[in-house]
């Protein structure tokens, strides 16, 4: 059973008369009950007034008892408290966010019992708990020293913190005195075009019901599933497409199935070269804007150029191919003491996680091999001593 302790230190500027008055009310059950119903003015006038237990602490501290101590959420102006929202994830595909979608979602929630109208039993059967006087909490206050009061509070065991009790024979048969029953709710969810990951769809007042509480909202949070072709960034779409060397040099066209099922033909003219890793854009083929679906983002295509395998062409054909390619740079001047070496490819498995390193031998001079190391797209010179 949780037990809360509070030490209240009265600031020196408050008069001892006010401190004594507060202590007297808190320790006198009759006066305290009168404060609960009519407030400070009601006690002084011997009757009705308004504000309850908060008023005495407002008088002393400038704020309510429960507001000063962390509170129980009572509304001083008498407004109904609001229940908690129910938050649920809703997984959607990129196609759903592109085209829009209407789906039905089944949820289970608490609603007020129709048999007892949320009272838990027969009319008049619900009684205020005498142990805690309907507060749901038992409070003990004792004076530790002049000007210092200790308050201890714990959940009432007689009413389980509800502040009300119903005898077993008077309890509602349908809800068994719980005042609420479970009900399955079918929600029609509209996912609009252009909605994004993390966006919320709210159904006001559709959360759990409870006596004396205004129902909260049901909040659905969109969770975009990963797509095998497209990746979304804002209103733009990104994708990677593989092409061969001949396509990169001589132009190409390919078909692409879009998110709405359309077949799009992407063309690139001959004579324009596609470099490995380069990006081209198709305007107006991205995601529709939310609440303005006729305006769309762009589609960005990154090209992965696939080079042919080793020895894919005979030496004679390579010479013919070279005639059609841009001319080489002039060969370097080689001195007489230069040593000719072979450029080799070396592949090793890295011990730090399986990444592949490639070493290309550039120059062999005496006992030193100078290599170009390519690792994770970064290059560095490596000296190997043999």
Tab-separated table of C-alpha atoms in Angstrom:
chain	number	residue	atom	x	y	z
A	1	UNK	CA	0.000	0.000	0.000
A	2	UNK	CA	1.658	3.290	-1.070
A	3	UNK	CA	2.216	5.778	1.723
A	4	UNK	CA	2.999	9.425	1.065
A	5	UNK	CA	4.495	11.792	3.605
A	6	UNK	CA	4.644	15.547	3.361
A	7	UNK	CA	6.403	17.973	5.649
A	8	UNK	CA	4.835	21.391	5.443
A	9	UNK	CA	6.974	24.322	6.578
A	10	UNK	CA	5.046	27.508	7.111
A	11	UNK	CA	6.959	30.570	5.918
A	12	UNK	CA	7.844	33.019	8.705
A	13	UNK	CA	5.729	35.815	7.244
A	14	UNK	CA	2.500	34.013	8.082
A	15	UNK	CA	1.004	34.804	11.412
A	16	UNK	CA	0.754	32.090	14.018
A	17	UNK	CA	-2.991	32.764	14.213
A	18	UNK	CA	-3.446	31.566	10.627
A	19	UNK	CA	-1.268	28.509	11.281
A	20	UNK	CA	-3.254	27.566	14.343
A	21	UNK	CA	-6.506	28.058	12.439
A	22	UNK	CA	-5.359	25.709	9.665
A	23	UNK	CA	-4.191	23.059	12.123
A	24	UNK	CA	-7.431	23.258	14.082
A	25	UNK	CA	-9.515	22.665	10.959
A	26	UNK	CA	-7.384	19.791	9.727
A	27	UNK	CA	-7.459	17.962	13.037
A	28	UNK	CA	-11.165	18.504	13.792
A	29	UNK	CA	-13.327	16.018	11.817
A	30	UNK	CA	-16.457	18.170	11.966
A	31	UNK	CA	-14.727	21.357	10.867
A	32	UNK	CA	-12.817	19.493	8.229
A	33	UNK	CA	-16.004	18.010	6.804
A	34	UNK	CA	-17.536	21.476	6.788
A	35	UNK	CA	-14.526	22.759	4.838
A	36	UNK	CA	-14.936	19.963	2.333
A	37	UNK	CA	-18.480	21.037	1.604
A	38	UNK	CA	-18.527	24.816	2.075
A	39	UNK	CA	-14.976	26.080	2.288
A	40	UNK	CA	-13.477	28.652	4.672
A	41	UNK	CA	-16.279	31.165	4.296
A	42	UNK	CA	-18.866	28.479	5.027
A	43	UNK	CA	-17.115	27.528	8.249
A	44	UNK	CA	-16.808	31.131	9.456
A	45	UNK	CA	-20.468	31.768	8.649
A	46	UNK	CA	-21.573	28.380	9.923
A	47	UNK	CA	-23.062	27.286	6.633
A	48	UNK	CA	-22.772	27.307	2.902
A	49	UNK	CA	-19.990	28.650	0.834
A	50	UNK	CA	-17.849	27.138	-1.580
A	51	UNK	CA	-14.323	25.822	-2.439
A	52	UNK	CA	-13.673	22.870	-0.163
A	53	UNK	CA	-10.411	21.816	1.399
A	54	UNK	CA	-8.372	23.794	-1.112
A	55	UNK	CA	-9.483	27.125	0.315
A	56	UNK	CA	-7.640	26.959	3.602
A	57	UNK	CA	-4.373	26.178	1.837
A	58	UNK	CA	-5.090	28.845	-0.743
A	59	UNK	CA	-5.508	31.217	2.169
A	60	UNK	CA	-2.123	30.255	3.619
A	61	UNK	CA	0.020	29.198	0.666
A	62	UNK	CA	-1.612	31.008	-2.241
A	63	UNK	CA	-2.510	27.655	-3.812
A	64	UNK	CA	-4.600	24.590	-3.058
A	65	UNK	CA	-3.679	21.684	-0.838
A	66	UNK	CA	-3.485	19.252	-3.724
A	67	UNK	CA	-1.935	21.751	-6.087
A	68	UNK	CA	0.736	22.484	-3.444
A	69	UNK	CA	1.507	18.809	-2.884
A	70	UNK	CA	1.243	17.375	-6.376
A	71	UNK	CA	-2.441	16.876	-6.376
A	72	UNK	CA	-5.241	14.542	-7.269
A	73	UNK	CA	-6.513	16.423	-10.306
A	74	UNK	CA	-9.561	18.019	-8.684
A	75	UNK	CA	-11.015	20.895	-10.633
A	76	UNK	CA	-11.659	23.910	-8.408
A	77	UNK	CA	-14.185	25.404	-10.832
A	78	UNK	CA	-16.297	22.232	-10.806
A	79	UNK	CA	-15.559	21.265	-14.415
A	80	UNK	CA	-15.523	17.575	-15.299
A	81	UNK	CA	-12.141	15.976	-15.325
A	82	UNK	CA	-10.963	14.429	-18.559
A	83	UNK	CA	-9.995	10.797	-18.969
A	84	UNK	CA	-6.785	9.585	-20.564
A	85	UNK	CA	-6.353	9.272	-24.317
A	86	UNK	CA	-5.995	5.836	-25.915
A	87	UNK	CA	-3.035	5.773	-28.332
A	88	UNK	CA	-2.733	2.970	-30.905
A	89	UNK	CA	-0.238	2.483	-33.772
A	90	UNK	CA	-1.645	1.995	-37.274
A	91	UNK	CA	0.695	0.414	-39.817
A	92	UNK	CA	0.239	1.645	-43.374
A	93	UNK	CA	2.090	0.982	-46.618
A	94	UNK	CA	3.607	3.652	-48.826
A	95	UNK	CA	0.885	2.855	-51.349
A	96	UNK	CA	-1.739	3.701	-48.702
A	97	UNK	CA	-0.115	7.075	-48.046
A	98	UNK	CA	0.134	7.780	-51.793
A	99	UNK	CA	-3.391	6.770	-52.806
A	100	UNK	CA	-5.290	7.299	-49.565
A	101	UNK	CA	-7.172	4.531	-47.816
A	102	UNK	CA	-10.291	3.879	-45.755
A	103	UNK	CA	-10.101	1.020	-43.302
A	104	UNK	CA	-12.000	-0.238	-40.294
A	105	UNK	CA	-10.363	-0.737	-36.926
A	106	UNK	CA	-11.826	-2.805	-34.091
A	107	UNK	CA	-11.090	-1.627	-30.550
A	108	UNK	CA	-12.254	-2.724	-27.115
A	109	UNK	CA	-13.042	0.021	-24.611
A	110	UNK	CA	-14.940	0.700	-21.381
A	111	UNK	CA	-18.415	2.240	-21.582
A	112	UNK	CA	-20.849	3.168	-18.830
A	113	UNK	CA	-23.113	0.291	-17.878
A	114	UNK	CA	-26.539	0.815	-19.436
A	115	UNK	CA	-28.300	-1.276	-16.784
A	116	UNK	CA	-27.304	0.967	-13.876
A	117	UNK	CA	-26.440	4.127	-15.839
A	118	UNK	CA	-22.879	3.948	-14.555
A	119	UNK	CA	-23.904	3.928	-10.880
A	120	UNK	CA	-22.810	0.390	-10.112
A	121	UNK	CA	-26.034	-0.622	-8.398
A	122	UNK	CA	-29.577	0.299	-7.532
A	123	UNK	CA	-30.568	3.905	-7.048
A	124	UNK	CA	-29.378	4.968	-3.617
A	125	UNK	CA	-27.226	1.876	-3.167
A	126	UNK	CA	-24.003	3.743	-3.702
A	127	UNK	CA	-22.788	5.116	-0.390
A	128	UNK	CA	-19.915	7.391	0.376
A	129	UNK	CA	-17.095	5.524	2.035
A	130	UNK	CA	-17.131	6.374	5.724
A	131	UNK	CA	-13.520	5.425	6.252
A	132	UNK	CA	-12.139	8.108	3.906
A	133	UNK	CA	-15.247	10.331	3.711
A	134	UNK	CA	-15.435	9.802	-0.042
A	135	UNK	CA	-11.942	11.045	-0.799
A	136	UNK	CA	-10.457	7.684	-1.707
A	137	UNK	CA	-7.432	8.538	0.438
A	138	UNK	CA	-6.901	8.324	4.161
A	139	UNK	CA	-5.053	11.306	5.553
A	140	UNK	CA	-3.321	11.575	8.907
A	141	UNK	CA	-1.935	14.879	10.135
A	142	UNK	CA	0.099	15.471	13.244
A	143	UNK	CA	2.067	18.387	14.592
A	144	UNK	CA	5.784	17.759	14.846
A	145	UNK	CA	6.756	21.142	16.234
A	146	UNK	CA	5.381	24.663	16.363
A	147	UNK	CA	4.893	25.765	12.779
A	148	UNK	CA	5.552	22.275	11.350
A	149	UNK	CA	2.871	19.761	10.354
A	150	UNK	CA	3.378	16.259	8.952
A	151	UNK	CA	0.752	14.802	6.627
A	152	UNK	CA	0.616	11.113	5.697
A	153	UNK	CA	-1.840	9.776	3.152
A	154	UNK	CA	-2.558	6.322	1.723
A	155	UNK	CA	-5.172	4.734	-0.536
A	156	UNK	CA	-8.307	3.779	1.357
A	157	UNK	CA	-8.543	0.002	1.630
A	158	UNK	CA	-12.314	-0.015	2.215
A	159	UNK	CA	-13.222	1.497	-1.168
A	160	UNK	CA	-9.951	0.836	-3.072
A	161	UNK	CA	-9.526	4.549	-3.647
A	162	UNK	CA	-12.938	5.085	-5.290
A	163	UNK	CA	-14.514	6.939	-2.387
A	164	UNK	CA	-17.737	4.923	-2.725
A	165	UNK	CA	-18.924	1.521	-1.575
A	166	UNK	CA	-21.809	-0.691	-2.719
A	167	UNK	CA	-23.106	-3.621	-0.751
A	168	UNK	CA	-22.852	-6.911	-2.591
A	169	UNK	CA	-26.606	-7.518	-2.667
A	170	UNK	CA	-27.262	-4.122	-4.270
A	171	UNK	CA	-24.594	-4.359	-6.966
A	172	UNK	CA	-25.579	-4.277	-10.641
A	173	UNK	CA	-25.713	-7.769	-12.095
A	174	UNK	CA	-24.447	-6.649	-15.486
A	175	UNK	CA	-21.320	-4.755	-14.451
A	176	UNK	CA	-20.953	-6.358	-10.989
A	177	UNK	CA	-20.686	-2.938	-9.396
A	178	UNK	CA	-17.794	-1.803	-11.642
A	179	UNK	CA	-20.018	0.851	-13.321
A	180	UNK	CA	-18.463	0.136	-16.732
A	181	UNK	CA	-18.494	-2.788	-19.143
A	182	UNK	CA	-16.325	-3.746	-22.122
A	183	UNK	CA	-17.631	-2.880	-25.573
A	184	UNK	CA	-16.185	-3.481	-29.024
A	185	UNK	CA	-16.004	-0.304	-31.092
A	186	UNK	CA	-15.599	-0.276	-34.878
A	187	UNK	CA	-13.869	2.867	-36.150
A	188	UNK	CA	-13.790	3.901	-39.792
A	189	UNK	CA	-10.338	5.341	-40.372
A	190	UNK	CA	-9.621	7.624	-43.330
A	191	UNK	CA	-5.941	7.814	-44.295
A	192	UNK	CA	-5.685	10.856	-46.557
A	193	UNK	CA	-3.282	11.172	-49.471
A	194	UNK	CA	0.083	12.579	-48.488
A	195	UNK	CA	-0.078	11.728	-44.787
A	196	UNK	CA	3.288	10.994	-43.213
A	197	UNK	CA	4.897	8.585	-40.795
A	198	UNK	CA	4.079	9.603	-37.214
A	199	UNK	CA	1.032	11.676	-38.164
A	200	UNK	CA	-1.955	11.312	-35.842
A	201	UNK	CA	-5.626	10.653	-36.571
A	202	UNK	CA	-7.852	11.608	-33.641
A	203	UNK	CA	-11.347	10.426	-32.715
A	204	UNK	CA	-12.591	12.862	-30.108
A	205	UNK	CA	-14.298	11.476	-27.005
A	206	UNK	CA	-14.046	7.840	-28.109
A	207	UNK	CA	-11.712	6.595	-25.366
A	208	UNK	CA	-12.703	4.750	-22.181
A	209	UNK	CA	-15.717	6.075	-20.310
A	210	UNK	CA	-15.873	6.393	-16.525
A	211	UNK	CA	-18.369	7.959	-14.110
A	212	UNK	CA	-17.715	11.660	-13.587
A	213	UNK	CA	-15.077	11.814	-16.309
A	214	UNK	CA	-15.193	13.285	-19.769
A	215	UNK	CA	-13.926	10.577	-22.142
A	216	UNK	CA	-10.536	11.128	-23.702
A	217	UNK	CA	-9.678	10.683	-27.370
A	218	UNK	CA	-8.598	7.684	-29.411
A	219	UNK	CA	-5.387	8.651	-31.190
A	220	UNK	CA	-4.044	6.556	-34.074
A	221	UNK	CA	-0.382	7.095	-34.939
A	222	UNK	CA	0.578	6.193	-38.511
A	223	UNK	CA	3.581	3.887	-38.899
A	224	UNK	CA	4.902	3.654	-42.449
A	225	UNK	CA	6.107	0.221	-43.497
A	226	UNK	CA	9.353	-0.125	-45.412
A	227	UNK	CA	8.946	-0.300	-49.199
A	228	UNK	CA	11.032	-2.574	-51.426
A	229	UNK	CA	11.579	0.055	-54.141
A	230	UNK	CA	10.927	3.560	-52.847
A	231	UNK	CA	12.174	5.534	-49.867
A	232	UNK	CA	10.302	8.650	-48.811
A	233	UNK	CA	11.833	11.952	-47.715
A	234	UNK	CA	9.180	14.601	-47.141
A	235	UNK	CA	7.140	14.759	-50.344
A	236	UNK	CA	9.962	13.307	-52.469
A	237	UNK	CA	10.615	9.690	-53.387
A	238	UNK	CA	14.042	8.110	-53.764
A	239	UNK	CA	15.045	4.878	-55.470
A	240	UNK	CA	18.115	3.113	-56.894
A	241	UNK	CA	18.218	1.619	-60.397
A	242	UNK	CA	20.916	-0.608	-61.879
A	243	UNK	CA	22.104	-0.115	-65.451
A	244	UNK	CA	24.909	-1.616	-67.524
A	245	UNK	CA	27.919	0.171	-68.956
A	246	UNK	CA	26.420	0.299	-72.441
A	247	UNK	CA	23.305	1.987	-71.049
A	248	UNK	CA	25.384	4.475	-69.105
A	249	UNK	CA	27.240	5.433	-72.292
A	250	UNK	CA	24.631	5.006	-75.007
A	251	UNK	CA	21.341	5.971	-73.363
A	252	UNK	CA	18.469	3.793	-72.179
A	253	UNK	CA	14.832	3.546	-71.253
A	254	UNK	CA	13.125	1.390	-68.639
A	255	UNK	CA	9.660	0.969	-67.184
A	256	UNK	CA	8.770	1.604	-63.568
A	257	UNK	CA	5.623	0.627	-61.685
A	258	UNK	CA	4.539	3.559	-59.533
A	259	UNK	CA	2.693	3.449	-56.206
A	260	UNK	CA	-0.690	3.963	-57.898
A	261	UNK	CA	-0.107	1.077	-60.335
A	262	UNK	CA	0.845	3.231	-63.345
A	263	UNK	CA	3.643	2.088	-65.653
A	264	UNK	CA	6.112	4.939	-66.135
A	265	UNK	CA	8.664	4.890	-68.980
A	266	UNK	CA	11.935	6.579	-67.958
A	267	UNK	CA	14.092	7.632	-70.929
A	268	UNK	CA	17.618	8.991	-71.121
A	269	UNK	CA	18.994	10.055	-74.522
A	270	UNK	CA	22.065	8.619	-76.196
A	271	UNK	CA	25.127	10.799	-75.964
A	272	UNK	CA	24.534	11.767	-72.330
A	273	UNK	CA	26.659	9.768	-69.918
A	274	UNK	CA	25.437	8.422	-66.584
A	275	UNK	CA	28.260	8.383	-64.043
A	276	UNK	CA	28.288	5.681	-61.344
A	277	UNK	CA	26.339	6.925	-58.325
A	278	UNK	CA	24.868	9.911	-60.140
A	279	UNK	CA	21.293	11.053	-59.450
A	280	UNK	CA	18.634	12.193	-61.920
A	281	UNK	CA	15.196	13.586	-61.105
A	282	UNK	CA	11.709	13.081	-62.528
A	283	UNK	CA	9.651	16.140	-61.658
A	284	UNK	CA	6.154	15.733	-60.257
A	285	UNK	CA	6.317	11.983	-59.627
A	286	UNK	CA	6.855	12.074	-55.872
A	287	UNK	CA	4.322	11.922	-53.043
A	288	UNK	CA	1.155	14.059	-53.097
A	289	UNK	CA	1.020	16.919	-50.641
A	290	UNK	CA	-1.266	16.445	-47.647
A	291	UNK	CA	-4.607	18.214	-48.244
A	292	UNK	CA	-3.314	19.383	-51.635
A	293	UNK	CA	-2.951	16.067	-53.488
A	294	UNK	CA	-2.699	17.591	-56.973
A	295	UNK	CA	0.694	19.032	-56.022
A	296	UNK	CA	3.392	16.378	-55.837
A	297	UNK	CA	7.044	16.122	-54.960
A	298	UNK	CA	9.763	14.718	-57.190
A	299	UNK	CA	11.194	11.261	-57.863
A	300	UNK	CA	14.985	10.974	-57.488
A	301	UNK	CA	16.711	8.030	-59.160
A	302	UNK	CA	20.254	7.048	-58.216
A	303	UNK	CA	22.039	4.954	-60.824
A	304	UNK	CA	24.257	2.001	-59.986
A	305	UNK	CA	26.391	1.352	-63.066
A	306	UNK	CA	27.347	-2.320	-63.433
A	307	UNK	CA	30.725	-2.813	-65.136
A	308	UNK	CA	31.496	-5.961	-67.162
A	309	UNK	CA	33.523	-8.854	-65.732
A	310	UNK	CA	37.217	-9.334	-66.369
A	311	UNK	CA	38.207	-10.513	-69.852
A	312	UNK	CA	34.715	-9.936	-71.167
A	313	UNK	CA	36.164	-8.986	-74.566
A	314	UNK	CA	39.067	-10.290	-76.631
A	315	UNK	CA	42.208	-8.135	-76.967
A	316	UNK	CA	41.462	-7.547	-80.631
A	317	UNK	CA	37.948	-6.308	-79.869
A	318	UNK	CA	39.285	-4.123	-77.072
A	319	UNK	CA	41.540	-2.356	-79.570
A	320	UNK	CA	38.539	-1.779	-81.815
A	321	UNK	CA	36.546	-0.524	-78.837
A	322	UNK	CA	39.287	1.906	-77.911
A	323	UNK	CA	38.955	3.571	-81.290
A	324	UNK	CA	35.422	4.635	-80.339
A	325	UNK	CA	36.309	5.862	-76.850
A	326	UNK	CA	37.905	9.195	-75.930
A	327	UNK	CA	41.655	9.208	-76.560
A	328	UNK	CA	44.105	8.357	-73.801
A	329	UNK	CA	46.386	10.881	-72.159
A	330	UNK	CA	49.930	10.994	-73.424
A	331	UNK	CA	51.997	8.182	-71.850
A	332	UNK	CA	54.458	9.239	-69.116
A	333	UNK	CA	58.170	9.448	-69.757
A	334	UNK	CA	59.783	6.331	-68.233
A	335	UNK	CA	63.382	6.525	-67.090
A	336	UNK	CA	65.826	3.724	-67.772
A	337	UNK	CA	66.072	2.536	-64.148
A	338	UNK	CA	62.318	2.220	-63.726
A	339	UNK	CA	61.029	-1.167	-62.710
A	340	UNK	CA	57.873	-2.565	-64.211
A	341	UNK	CA	55.337	-4.187	-61.863
A	342	UNK	CA	51.916	-5.798	-62.173
A	343	UNK	CA	48.813	-4.141	-60.761
A	344	UNK	CA	46.938	-6.795	-58.788
A	345	UNK	CA	43.711	-6.931	-56.890
A	346	UNK	CA	43.810	-8.213	-53.331
A	347	UNK	CA	40.642	-8.919	-51.314
A	348	UNK	CA	40.792	-9.708	-47.584
A	349	UNK	CA	38.146	-10.219	-44.906
A	350	UNK	CA	38.397	-7.590	-42.206
A	351	UNK	CA	38.501	-8.919	-38.641
A	352	UNK	CA	36.251	-6.107	-37.393
A	353	UNK	CA	32.964	-7.219	-38.869
A	354	UNK	CA	33.432	-8.768	-42.261
A	355	UNK	CA	33.948	-5.598	-44.312
A	356	UNK	CA	35.911	-6.143	-47.518
A	357	UNK	CA	39.166	-4.300	-48.168
A	358	UNK	CA	40.817	-4.085	-51.568
A	359	UNK	CA	44.533	-3.407	-52.061
A	360	UNK	CA	45.784	-2.402	-55.476
A	361	UNK	CA	49.570	-2.607	-55.903
A	362	UNK	CA	50.784	0.631	-57.409
A	363	UNK	CA	54.557	0.499	-57.248
A	364	UNK	CA	57.233	-1.927	-56.131
A	365	UNK	CA	60.523	-0.376	-55.195
A	366	UNK	CA	63.290	-2.291	-53.394
A	367	UNK	CA	61.723	-3.774	-50.223
A	368	UNK	CA	58.639	-1.533	-50.165
A	369	UNK	CA	55.271	-2.085	-51.798
A	370	UNK	CA	53.105	1.026	-52.055
A	371	UNK	CA	49.414	0.098	-52.154
A	372	UNK	CA	46.173	1.988	-52.598
A	373	UNK	CA	43.770	0.725	-49.945
A	374	UNK	CA	40.054	1.074	-50.679
A	375	UNK	CA	37.915	0.623	-47.580
A	376	UNK	CA	34.306	1.764	-47.247
A	377	UNK	CA	34.675	4.129	-50.197
A	378	UNK	CA	37.685	5.905	-48.670
A	379	UNK	CA	41.170	5.570	-50.122
A	380	UNK	CA	44.533	5.732	-48.369
A	381	UNK	CA	48.112	4.848	-49.226
A	382	UNK	CA	49.548	1.863	-47.389
A	383	UNK	CA	53.225	0.946	-47.163
A	384	UNK	CA	54.041	-2.786	-46.837
A	385	UNK	CA	57.591	-3.739	-45.947
A	386	UNK	CA	58.844	-7.085	-47.181
